[in-house]
Tab-separated table of C-alpha atoms and ligand atoms in Angstrom:
chain	number	residue	atom	x	y	z
A	1	MET	CA	8.975	-5.603	13.036
A	2	ASN	CA	5.666	-7.295	12.014
A	3	LEU	CA	2.824	-6.610	14.229
A	4	ALA	CA	0.909	-10.036	13.323
A	5	GLU	CA	3.564	-11.491	15.011
A	6	LEU	CA	4.110	-9.619	18.206
A	7	THR	CA	1.708	-9.884	21.771
A	8	TRP	CA	0.388	-6.758	22.971
A	9	PRO	CA	3.373	-6.662	25.789
A	10	ASP	CA	5.881	-6.798	22.649
A	11	VAL	CA	3.991	-3.515	21.355
A	12	ASP	CA	3.690	-2.061	24.677
A	13	ALA	CA	7.757	-2.320	24.977
A	14	LEU	CA	8.206	-0.419	21.578
A	15	SER	CA	9.630	3.105	21.582
A	16	ARG	CA	6.772	5.163	20.689
A	17	ASP	CA	8.805	6.887	17.957
A	18	THR	CA	9.189	3.975	16.328
A	19	PRO	CA	7.444	4.325	12.761
A	20	VAL	CA	4.642	2.441	12.027
A	21	ILE	CA	4.461	1.436	8.376
A	22	PHE	CA	0.347	0.564	7.176
A	23	PRO	CA	0.506	-0.740	3.573
A	24	ILE	CA	-2.660	-0.933	1.336
A	25	ALA	CA	-3.543	-1.854	-2.084
A	26	ALA	CA	-6.255	-2.890	-4.260
A	27	LEU	CA	-8.202	-5.433	-5.607
A	28	GLU	CA	-9.223	-4.622	-9.391
A	29	GLN	CA	-8.432	-5.793	-13.038
A	30	HIS	CA	-5.276	-5.818	-14.141
A	31	GLY	CA	-5.251	-6.306	-18.105
A	32	ARG	CA	-6.049	-9.723	-19.194
A	33	HIS	CA	-2.122	-10.753	-18.133
A	34	MET	CA	-1.849	-10.075	-14.448
A	35	PRO	CA	-4.212	-11.417	-11.499
A	36	VAL	CA	-6.940	-8.833	-9.625
A	37	PHE	CA	-4.431	-8.999	-6.964
A	38	THR	CA	-1.430	-7.505	-8.616
A	39	ASP	CA	-1.498	-3.993	-6.193
A	40	SER	CA	-1.724	-6.203	-3.133
A	41	LEU	CA	0.603	-8.695	-4.175
A	42	LEU	CA	3.359	-5.962	-5.072
A	43	MET	CA	2.539	-3.377	-2.408
A	44	GLY	CA	2.615	-6.822	0.144
A	45	GLU	CA	6.027	-8.257	-0.883
A	46	ILE	CA	7.841	-4.669	-0.740
A	47	ALA	CA	6.679	-4.178	2.763
A	48	ARG	CA	7.664	-7.377	3.506
A	49	ARG	CA	11.296	-6.941	1.882
A	50	THR	CA	11.016	-3.542	3.781
A	51	GLU	CA	10.281	-4.459	7.283
A	52	THR	CA	13.032	-7.852	7.095
A	53	ALA	CA	15.616	-4.824	5.569
A	54	LEU	CA	14.627	-2.921	8.485
A	55	GLY	CA	14.438	-4.921	11.351
A	56	ALA	CA	13.677	-3.491	14.724
A	57	ARG	CA	13.707	0.468	13.684
A	58	ALA	CA	10.058	-0.063	12.073
A	59	LEU	CA	6.615	-1.465	12.883
A	60	PHE	CA	4.666	-2.696	10.282
A	61	ALA	CA	0.705	-3.678	10.043
A	62	PRO	CA	-0.718	-6.368	7.993
A	63	LEU	CA	-1.647	-5.146	4.308
A	64	GLN	CA	-5.046	-3.887	3.661
A	65	TRP	CA	-5.834	-5.310	0.492
A	66	LEU	CA	-9.108	-3.444	-0.326
A	67	GLY	CA	-9.078	-0.120	-2.184
A	68	ASN	CA	-11.031	2.722	-4.063
A	69	SER	CA	-11.694	0.848	-7.454
A	70	HIS	CA	-14.840	2.082	-8.830
A	71	HIS	CA	-13.263	3.179	-11.899
A	72	HIS	CA	-13.070	-0.221	-12.637
A	73	MET	CA	-15.941	-2.091	-11.671
A	74	ASP	CA	-16.742	-3.124	-15.610
A	75	PHE	CA	-14.175	-5.647	-15.112
A	76	PRO	CA	-15.730	-8.824	-12.886
A	77	GLY	CA	-13.476	-9.743	-9.850
A	78	THR	CA	-12.934	-6.328	-9.212
A	79	ILE	CA	-13.968	-5.390	-5.564
A	80	ASP	CA	-14.355	-1.565	-4.930
A	81	ILE	CA	-14.658	0.098	-0.999
A	82	HIS	CA	-16.589	3.450	-1.410
A	83	SER	CA	-13.982	6.356	-1.065
A	84	ASP	CA	-16.422	7.488	1.965
A	85	HIS	CA	-15.247	4.287	3.552
A	86	LEU	CA	-12.014	4.043	2.880
A	87	LEU	CA	-11.053	7.261	4.145
A	88	ASN	CA	-12.972	6.592	7.534
A	89	PHE	CA	-11.369	3.112	7.406
A	90	VAL	CA	-7.892	4.602	7.251
A	91	LEU	CA	-8.870	6.975	9.362
A	92	ASP	CA	-9.772	4.522	11.908
A	93	VAL	CA	-6.290	2.554	11.547
A	94	THR	CA	-4.300	5.475	12.218
A	95	ARG	CA	-6.421	6.718	15.246
A	96	SER	CA	-5.903	3.215	16.767
A	97	VAL	CA	-2.184	3.591	16.178
A	98	ALA	CA	-1.788	7.547	17.753
A	99	HIS	CA	-4.190	6.271	20.678
A	100	HIS	CA	-1.534	3.876	21.770
A	101	GLY	CA	0.900	6.877	21.550
A	102	PHE	CA	3.258	6.256	18.520
A	103	GLU	CA	4.100	9.251	17.440
A	104	ARG	CA	4.862	8.407	13.237
A	105	ILE	CA	2.743	6.771	10.923
A	106	LEU	CA	3.525	5.861	7.305
A	107	ILE	CA	0.767	4.570	4.939
A	108	ALA	CA	2.464	2.967	2.208
A	109	ASP	CA	0.127	2.943	-1.215
A	110	GLY	CA	0.245	0.405	-3.893
A	111	HIS	CA	-2.734	1.823	-6.020
A	112	GLY	CA	-2.945	5.336	-7.510
A	113	SER	CA	-6.601	6.285	-6.970
A	114	ASN	CA	-6.173	5.610	-2.669
A	115	MET	CA	-3.767	8.567	-2.758
A	116	PRO	CA	-5.902	11.350	-2.541
A	117	ILE	CA	-7.957	9.754	0.089
A	118	LEU	CA	-4.699	8.943	2.071
A	119	ASP	CA	-3.213	12.420	1.744
A	120	MET	CA	-6.678	13.475	3.384
A	121	VAL	CA	-6.253	10.308	5.864
A	122	ALA	CA	-2.737	11.895	6.812
A	123	ARG	CA	-4.008	15.553	7.075
A	124	ARG	CA	-6.762	14.789	9.280
A	125	THR	CA	-4.330	12.566	11.143
A	126	ILE	CA	-2.191	15.206	11.871
A	127	LEU	CA	-5.113	17.736	12.821
A	128	GLU	CA	-6.972	14.995	15.219
A	129	THR	CA	-4.143	13.264	16.808
A	130	LYS	CA	-1.145	13.870	18.358
A	131	ALA	CA	0.756	11.770	15.517
A	132	MET	CA	2.936	12.600	12.474
A	133	CYS	CA	1.174	11.075	9.202
A	134	GLY	CA	2.339	10.567	5.702
A	135	CYS	CA	1.742	8.381	2.715
A	136	PHE	CA	3.228	7.839	-0.664
A	137	ILE	CA	2.578	5.390	-3.239
A	138	TRP	CA	5.855	2.869	-4.164
A	139	PRO	CA	6.777	3.921	-7.262
A	140	SER	CA	7.710	7.364	-5.985
A	141	LEU	CA	10.684	5.885	-4.375
A	142	ALA	CA	12.025	4.633	-7.459
A	143	ALA	CA	11.256	7.267	-9.943
A	144	GLU	CA	14.585	8.024	-10.975
A	145	THR	CA	15.387	4.467	-11.649
A	146	ILE	CA	12.211	3.616	-13.408
A	147	ASN	CA	12.386	6.343	-16.077
A	148	ARG	CA	16.411	5.056	-16.277
A	149	VAL	CA	15.200	1.889	-17.602
A	150	ARG	CA	11.851	2.188	-18.699
A	151	GLU	CA	11.152	0.569	-22.374
A	152	SER	CA	8.094	2.318	-23.028
A	153	SER	CA	7.489	5.865	-24.402
A	154	THR	CA	6.357	8.918	-22.558
A	155	PRO	CA	3.294	9.545	-22.120
A	156	GLY	CA	1.534	6.142	-21.853
A	157	GLY	CA	3.173	2.856	-21.139
A	158	MET	CA	3.461	3.591	-17.211
A	159	ALA	CA	-0.084	4.051	-15.318
A	160	HIS	CA	-1.760	1.010	-14.660
A	161	ALA	CA	-1.526	-3.132	-15.607
A	162	CYS	CA	1.823	-1.664	-17.461
A	163	GLU	CA	5.794	-1.878	-18.076
A	164	LEU	CA	6.227	-1.017	-14.436
A	165	GLU	CA	3.796	-3.329	-12.993
A	166	THR	CA	4.484	-6.105	-15.579
A	167	SER	CA	7.900	-6.334	-14.820
A	168	VAL	CA	7.878	-6.406	-11.273
A	169	TYR	CA	5.119	-9.021	-10.872
A	170	LEU	CA	7.343	-11.101	-13.834
A	171	TYR	CA	10.584	-10.570	-11.370
A	172	LEU	CA	8.176	-11.873	-8.072
A	173	ASP	CA	6.541	-14.523	-9.758
A	174	SER	CA	6.651	-15.063	-13.387
A	175	GLN	CA	4.178	-18.067	-13.507
A	176	ARG	CA	1.025	-16.050	-13.139
A	177	VAL	CA	1.646	-13.464	-15.733
A	178	GLN	CA	0.138	-14.283	-19.176
A	179	MET	CA	2.859	-13.075	-21.534
A	180	GLU	CA	0.876	-14.522	-24.712
B	1	ZN	ZN1	-2.050	-1.766	-10.197
């Protein structure tokens, strides 16, 4: 289910043990070959397809595209949200969800540098509300497959604007990746 498409009575009718999933990513440089919206495009599409697959079993919030990207600010186009703001912002989101009685919140991340902050948000949500809360970054769901099919050597080749992100972007929208 997509929260953006529901009325408040629709939400009110849901079982409070329905998991609420909050996808978040970033808007930052992704090399010379991919758009700055890469993390958000990938995370948004993964969330959209998972929402379709799960149907009524989970409630997805709209993607939040701002992330912690201060280390990319040398590159025009990057938009950074300060780590303090990100922590309090996402905590406000999880507090809101918990306020409505939902007991299980999952933050789905598409940008590595958000993770330490989101981990703190999840811990504080558990301590400060009645909800359980966790976070994960999407490649962790496919780590075994990624390691099996990767072509770049280890270490390297798989961290940012890399083999993984370029491959997923090519799969979703090959027109926007500048292969030359
Ligand atoms: Zn990325």
